[in-house]
CSV table of C-alpha atoms in Angstrom, one decimal:
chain,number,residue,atom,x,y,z
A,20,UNK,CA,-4.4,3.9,24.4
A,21,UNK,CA,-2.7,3.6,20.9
A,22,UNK,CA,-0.5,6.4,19.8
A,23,UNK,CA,-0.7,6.0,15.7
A,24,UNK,CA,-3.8,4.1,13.4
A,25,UNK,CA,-2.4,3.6,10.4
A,26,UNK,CA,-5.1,2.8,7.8
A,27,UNK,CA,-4.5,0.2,4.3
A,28,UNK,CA,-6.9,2.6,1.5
A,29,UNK,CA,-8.4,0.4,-1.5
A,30,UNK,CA,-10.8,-2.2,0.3
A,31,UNK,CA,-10.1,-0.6,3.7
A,32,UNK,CA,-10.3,3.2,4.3
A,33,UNK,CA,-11.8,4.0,0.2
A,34,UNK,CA,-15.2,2.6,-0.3
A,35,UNK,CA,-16.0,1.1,-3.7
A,36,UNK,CA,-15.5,5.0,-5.0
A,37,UNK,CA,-11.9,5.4,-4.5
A,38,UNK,CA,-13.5,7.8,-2.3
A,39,UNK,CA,-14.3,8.4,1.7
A,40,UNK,CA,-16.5,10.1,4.0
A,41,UNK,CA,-14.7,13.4,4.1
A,42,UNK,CA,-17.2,15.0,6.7
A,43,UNK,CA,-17.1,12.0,9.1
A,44,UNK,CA,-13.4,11.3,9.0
A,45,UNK,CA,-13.2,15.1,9.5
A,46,UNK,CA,-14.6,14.5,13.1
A,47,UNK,CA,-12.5,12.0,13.8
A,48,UNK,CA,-8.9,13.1,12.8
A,49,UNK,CA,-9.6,15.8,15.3
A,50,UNK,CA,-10.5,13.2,18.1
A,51,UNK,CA,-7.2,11.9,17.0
A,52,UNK,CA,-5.3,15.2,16.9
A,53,UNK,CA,-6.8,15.6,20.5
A,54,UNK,CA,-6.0,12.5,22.0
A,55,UNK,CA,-2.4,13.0,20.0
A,56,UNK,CA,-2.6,9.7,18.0
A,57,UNK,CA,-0.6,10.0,14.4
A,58,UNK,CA,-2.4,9.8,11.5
A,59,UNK,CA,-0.8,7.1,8.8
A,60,UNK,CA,-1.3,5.5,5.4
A,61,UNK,CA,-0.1,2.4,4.8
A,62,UNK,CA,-0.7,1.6,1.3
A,63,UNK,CA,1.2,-0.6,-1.5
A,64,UNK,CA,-0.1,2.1,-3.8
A,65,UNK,CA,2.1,5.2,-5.3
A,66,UNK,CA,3.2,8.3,-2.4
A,67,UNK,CA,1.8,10.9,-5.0
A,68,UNK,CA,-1.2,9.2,-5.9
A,69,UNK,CA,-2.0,8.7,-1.8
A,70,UNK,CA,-1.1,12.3,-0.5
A,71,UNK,CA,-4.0,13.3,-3.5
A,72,UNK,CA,-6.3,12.1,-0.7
A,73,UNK,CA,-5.3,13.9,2.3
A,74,UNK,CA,-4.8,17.3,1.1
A,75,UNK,CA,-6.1,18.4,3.9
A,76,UNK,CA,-4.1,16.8,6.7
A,77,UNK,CA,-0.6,17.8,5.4
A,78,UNK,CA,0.4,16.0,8.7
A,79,UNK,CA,-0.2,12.4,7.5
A,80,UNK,CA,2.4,10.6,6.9
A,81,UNK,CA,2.7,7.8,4.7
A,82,UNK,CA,4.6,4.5,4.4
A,83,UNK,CA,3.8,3.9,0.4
A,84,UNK,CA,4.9,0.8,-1.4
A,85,UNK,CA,4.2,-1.7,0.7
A,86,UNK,CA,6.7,0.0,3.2
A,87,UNK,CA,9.4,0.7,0.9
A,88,UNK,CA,9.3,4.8,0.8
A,89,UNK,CA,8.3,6.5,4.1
A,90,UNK,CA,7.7,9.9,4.2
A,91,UNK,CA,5.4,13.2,4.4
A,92,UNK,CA,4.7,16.1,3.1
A,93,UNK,CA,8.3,17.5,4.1
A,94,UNK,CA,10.4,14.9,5.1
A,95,UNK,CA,11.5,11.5,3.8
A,96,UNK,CA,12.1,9.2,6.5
A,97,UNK,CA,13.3,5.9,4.2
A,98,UNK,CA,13.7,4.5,0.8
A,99,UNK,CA,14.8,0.6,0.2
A,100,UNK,CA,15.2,-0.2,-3.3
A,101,UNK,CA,16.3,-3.2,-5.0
A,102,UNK,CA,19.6,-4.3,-5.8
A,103,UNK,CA,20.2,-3.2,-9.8
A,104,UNK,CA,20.8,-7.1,-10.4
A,105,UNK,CA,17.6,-8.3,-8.5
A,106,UNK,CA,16.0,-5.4,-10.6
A,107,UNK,CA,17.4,-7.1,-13.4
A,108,UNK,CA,16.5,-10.6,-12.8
A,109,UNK,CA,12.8,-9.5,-12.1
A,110,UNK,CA,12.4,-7.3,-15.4
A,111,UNK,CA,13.5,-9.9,-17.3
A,112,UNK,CA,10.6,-12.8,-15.7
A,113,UNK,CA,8.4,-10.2,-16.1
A,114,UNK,CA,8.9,-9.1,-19.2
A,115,UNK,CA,8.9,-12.1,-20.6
A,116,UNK,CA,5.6,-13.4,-19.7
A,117,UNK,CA,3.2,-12.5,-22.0
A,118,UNK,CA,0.0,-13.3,-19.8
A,119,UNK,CA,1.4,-10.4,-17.4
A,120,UNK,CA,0.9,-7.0,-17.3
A,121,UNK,CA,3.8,-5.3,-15.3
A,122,UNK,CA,4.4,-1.6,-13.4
A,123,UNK,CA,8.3,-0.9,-12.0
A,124,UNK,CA,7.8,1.0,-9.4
A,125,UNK,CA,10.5,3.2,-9.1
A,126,UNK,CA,11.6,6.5,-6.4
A,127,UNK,CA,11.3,8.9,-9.3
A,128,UNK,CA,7.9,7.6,-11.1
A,129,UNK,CA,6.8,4.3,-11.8
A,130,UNK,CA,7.4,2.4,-15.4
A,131,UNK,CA,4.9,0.8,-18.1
A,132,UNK,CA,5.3,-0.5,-21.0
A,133,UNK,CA,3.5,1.5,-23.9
A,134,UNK,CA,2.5,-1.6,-25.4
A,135,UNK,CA,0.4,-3.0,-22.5
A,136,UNK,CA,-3.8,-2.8,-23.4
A,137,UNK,CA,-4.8,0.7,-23.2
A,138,UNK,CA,-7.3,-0.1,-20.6
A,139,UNK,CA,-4.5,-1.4,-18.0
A,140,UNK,CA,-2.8,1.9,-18.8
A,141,UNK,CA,-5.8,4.0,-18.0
A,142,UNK,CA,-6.7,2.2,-15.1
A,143,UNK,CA,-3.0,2.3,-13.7
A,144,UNK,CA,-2.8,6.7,-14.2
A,145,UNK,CA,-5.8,6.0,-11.0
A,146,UNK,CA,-3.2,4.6,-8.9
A,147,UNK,CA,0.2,6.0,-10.2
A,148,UNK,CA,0.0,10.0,-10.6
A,149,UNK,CA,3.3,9.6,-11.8
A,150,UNK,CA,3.3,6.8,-14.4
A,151,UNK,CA,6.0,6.7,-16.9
A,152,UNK,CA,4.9,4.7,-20.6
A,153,UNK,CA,8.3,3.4,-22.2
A,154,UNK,CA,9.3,0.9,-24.6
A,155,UNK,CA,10.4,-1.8,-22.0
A,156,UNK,CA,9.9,-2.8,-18.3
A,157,UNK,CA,14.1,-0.9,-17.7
A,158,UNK,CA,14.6,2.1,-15.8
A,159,UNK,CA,17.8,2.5,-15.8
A,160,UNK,CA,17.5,6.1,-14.5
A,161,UNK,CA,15.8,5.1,-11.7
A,162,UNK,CA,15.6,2.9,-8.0
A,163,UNK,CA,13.2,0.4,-8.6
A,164,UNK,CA,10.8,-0.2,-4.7
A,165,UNK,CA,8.6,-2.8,-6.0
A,166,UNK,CA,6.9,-4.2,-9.1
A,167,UNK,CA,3.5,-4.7,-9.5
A,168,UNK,CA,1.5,-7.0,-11.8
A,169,UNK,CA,-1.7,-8.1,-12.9
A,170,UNK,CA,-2.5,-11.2,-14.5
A,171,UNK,CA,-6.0,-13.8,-14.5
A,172,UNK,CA,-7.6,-13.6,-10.9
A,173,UNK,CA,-8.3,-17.6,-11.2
A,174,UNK,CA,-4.3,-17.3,-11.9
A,175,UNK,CA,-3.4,-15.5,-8.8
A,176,UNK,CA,-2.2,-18.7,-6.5
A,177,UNK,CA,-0.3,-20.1,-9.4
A,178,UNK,CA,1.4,-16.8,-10.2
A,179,UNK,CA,2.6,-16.5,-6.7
A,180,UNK,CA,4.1,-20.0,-6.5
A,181,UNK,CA,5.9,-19.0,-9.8
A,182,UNK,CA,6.8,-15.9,-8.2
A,183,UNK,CA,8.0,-17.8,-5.0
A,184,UNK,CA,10.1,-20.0,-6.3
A,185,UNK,CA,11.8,-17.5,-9.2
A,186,UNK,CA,12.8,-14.9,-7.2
A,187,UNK,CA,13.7,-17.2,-4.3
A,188,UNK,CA,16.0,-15.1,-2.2
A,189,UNK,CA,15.6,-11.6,-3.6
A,190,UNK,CA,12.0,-10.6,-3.5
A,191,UNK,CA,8.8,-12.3,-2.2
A,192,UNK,CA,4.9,-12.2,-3.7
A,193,UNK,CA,2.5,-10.6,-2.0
A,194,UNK,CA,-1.6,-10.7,-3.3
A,195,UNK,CA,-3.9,-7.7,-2.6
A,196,UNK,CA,-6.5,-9.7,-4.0
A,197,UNK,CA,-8.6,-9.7,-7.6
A,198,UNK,CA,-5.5,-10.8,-9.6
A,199,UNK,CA,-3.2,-8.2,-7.9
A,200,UNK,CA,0.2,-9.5,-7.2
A,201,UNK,CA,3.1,-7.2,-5.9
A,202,UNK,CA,6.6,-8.4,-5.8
A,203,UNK,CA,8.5,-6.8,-3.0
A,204,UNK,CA,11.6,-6.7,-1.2
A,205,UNK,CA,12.3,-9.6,1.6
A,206,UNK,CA,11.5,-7.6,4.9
A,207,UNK,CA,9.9,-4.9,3.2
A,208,UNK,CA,6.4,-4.9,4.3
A,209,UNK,CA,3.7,-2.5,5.9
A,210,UNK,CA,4.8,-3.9,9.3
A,211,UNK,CA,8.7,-3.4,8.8
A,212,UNK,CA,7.8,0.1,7.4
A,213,UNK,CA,5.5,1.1,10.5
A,214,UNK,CA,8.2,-0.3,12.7
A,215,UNK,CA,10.8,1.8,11.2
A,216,UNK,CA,8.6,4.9,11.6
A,217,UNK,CA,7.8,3.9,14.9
A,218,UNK,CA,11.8,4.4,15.6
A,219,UNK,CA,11.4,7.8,14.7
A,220,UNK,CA,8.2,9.0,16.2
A,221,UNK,CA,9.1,7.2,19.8
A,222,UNK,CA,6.1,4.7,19.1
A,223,UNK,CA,6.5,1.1,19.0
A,224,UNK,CA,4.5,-1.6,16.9
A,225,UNK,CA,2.4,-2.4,20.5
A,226,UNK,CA,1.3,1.5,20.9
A,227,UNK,CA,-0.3,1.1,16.8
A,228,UNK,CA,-3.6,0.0,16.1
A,229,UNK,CA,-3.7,-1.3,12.0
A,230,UNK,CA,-6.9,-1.7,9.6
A,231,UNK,CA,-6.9,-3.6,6.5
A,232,UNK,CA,-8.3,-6.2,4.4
A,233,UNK,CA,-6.2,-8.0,1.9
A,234,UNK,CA,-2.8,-10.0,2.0
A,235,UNK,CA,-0.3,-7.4,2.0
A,236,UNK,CA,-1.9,-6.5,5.7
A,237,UNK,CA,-1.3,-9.8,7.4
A,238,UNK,CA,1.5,-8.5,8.7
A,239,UNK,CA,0.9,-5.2,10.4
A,240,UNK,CA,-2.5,-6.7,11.3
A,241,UNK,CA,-0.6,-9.3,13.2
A,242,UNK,CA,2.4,-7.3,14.6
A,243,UNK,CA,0.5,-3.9,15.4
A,244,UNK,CA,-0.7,-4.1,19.2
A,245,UNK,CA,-4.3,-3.9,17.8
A,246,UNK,CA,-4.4,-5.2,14.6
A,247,UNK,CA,-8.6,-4.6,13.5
A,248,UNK,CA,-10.1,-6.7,9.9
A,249,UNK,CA,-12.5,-5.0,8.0
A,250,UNK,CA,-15.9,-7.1,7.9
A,251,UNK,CA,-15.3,-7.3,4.3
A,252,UNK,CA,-11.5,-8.5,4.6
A,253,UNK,CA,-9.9,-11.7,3.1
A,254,UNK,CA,-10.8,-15.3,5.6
A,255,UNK,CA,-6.8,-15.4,6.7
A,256,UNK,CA,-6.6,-11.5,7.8
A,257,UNK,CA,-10.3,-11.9,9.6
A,258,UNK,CA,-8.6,-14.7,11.7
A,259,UNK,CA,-5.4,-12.7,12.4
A,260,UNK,CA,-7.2,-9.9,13.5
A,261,UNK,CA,-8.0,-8.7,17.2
A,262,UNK,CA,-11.1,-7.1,16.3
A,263,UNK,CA,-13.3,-6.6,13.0
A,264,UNK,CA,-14.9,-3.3,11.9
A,265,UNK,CA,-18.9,-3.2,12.4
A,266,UNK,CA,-19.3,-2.2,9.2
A,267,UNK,CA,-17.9,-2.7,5.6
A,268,UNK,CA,-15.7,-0.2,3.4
A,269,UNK,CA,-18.3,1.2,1.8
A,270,UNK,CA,-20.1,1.9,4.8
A,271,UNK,CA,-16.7,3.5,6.7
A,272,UNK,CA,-15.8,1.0,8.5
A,273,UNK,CA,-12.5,2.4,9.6
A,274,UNK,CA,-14.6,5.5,10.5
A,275,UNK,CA,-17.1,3.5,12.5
A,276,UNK,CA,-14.6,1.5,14.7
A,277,UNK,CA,-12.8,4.8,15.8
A,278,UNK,CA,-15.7,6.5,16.8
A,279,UNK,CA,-16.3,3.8,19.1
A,280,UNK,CA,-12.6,3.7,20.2
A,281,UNK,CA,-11.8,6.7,20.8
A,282,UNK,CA,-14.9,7.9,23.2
């Protein structure tokens, strides 16, 4: 029997909503609290704006930035952060490309530019409940976990070979899909984050079970001891998988398999 389900949210646990089936998932968090199987959220998305969704199950924990900040409602259990000069060499590719849009994500909040379109802006307060507008991509101030950007969806493949080979060494690509590119830190991925939880809690990565859908999930899909695809997930994380939801997002997939599991 696993011992955590740790659960990716946009295109996995949210349905098309940014939303979930509060009732249902209600019935099974208790089958988990009864078997004793940990509750987590791992999520390249912002601490604050996750925790918004689980308010309440102040037990979850959550490994946020792609694995870079761990931690619940009471306890921080890590934080990696860029060196400042790969923070440095990054702002400055970033900022100087005109076709991308660009978020520093840093410990304290996360940094936009004020001059990026006011619709990126609005959309990003969705996913950033702490979102910082600025003149420039800097944050001196502040420890910089990842960046995210945004640029042409039929750009996405060439954007990561340009990340690839620019930041060769210090940071790697990673695509959630839909013209979605985070750059994070070599190492620093959902799997290295639930691993380094898993010190903590006593539970290692064969004991997890992991549900996702996009690229940033290939890894805990394929290191977790049950690593489950949602029907609607990317080709290359339905063939990593070791099982595949019944049933879509939208249709609580994440939901659906557990019931099943956890009879």
């Amino acid at each position: 029997m696993i011992k955590l389900v740790a659960v990716d949210m946009d295109g996995t646990f949210l349905n098309s909503q940014q939303d979930y089936d509060r009732e249902r998932f209600a019935k099974v968090h208790a089958r988990m609290t009864e078997l004793g199987i940990r509750f987590v959220v791992a999520s390249g998305n912002q601490y604050y704006q996750l925790r918004s969704f689980f308010t309440d199950y102040p037990n979850t924990i959550y490994v946020a930035e792609n694995g870079a900040y761990i931690r619940d409602a009471e306890t921080t259990y890590a934080v990696h952060t860029f060196s400042p000069e790969a923070t440095e060499t990054i702002t400055q590719y970033l900022s100087a490309d005109p076709v991308l849009s660009a978020i520093a994500c840093g410990v304290k909040t996360a940094h936009i530019r004020g001059s990026e379109n006011p619709a990126f802006i609005n959309e990003m307060h969705r996913y950033y409940h702490r979102l910082q507008l600025q003149d420039t991509l800097e944050a001196p101030d502040d420890q910089i976990m990842k960046f995210a950007t945004k640029m042409p969806p039929a750009r996405t493949q060439e954007y990561i070979d340009k990340f690839s080979e620019a930041f060769a060494g210090i940071a790697v690509p990673t695509s959630s899909g839909h013209g979605d590119i985070d750059i994070i830190q070599q190492g620093r991925h959902k799997a290295a984050g639930l691993a380094e939880l898993g010190e903590v809690l006593n539970i290692p990565l064969s004991e997890m079970a992991a549900f996702g859908d996009g690229g940033n999930d290939l890894e805990m899909i394929r290191e977790c001891g049950l690593g489950v695809a949602m029907k609607n997930a990317d080709p290359e994380v339905l063939a990593a998988a070791d099982a595949v939801t019944p049933v879509d997002n939208d249709a609580s997939g994440v939901c659906a398999f557990l019931e099943d599991y956890l009879k």
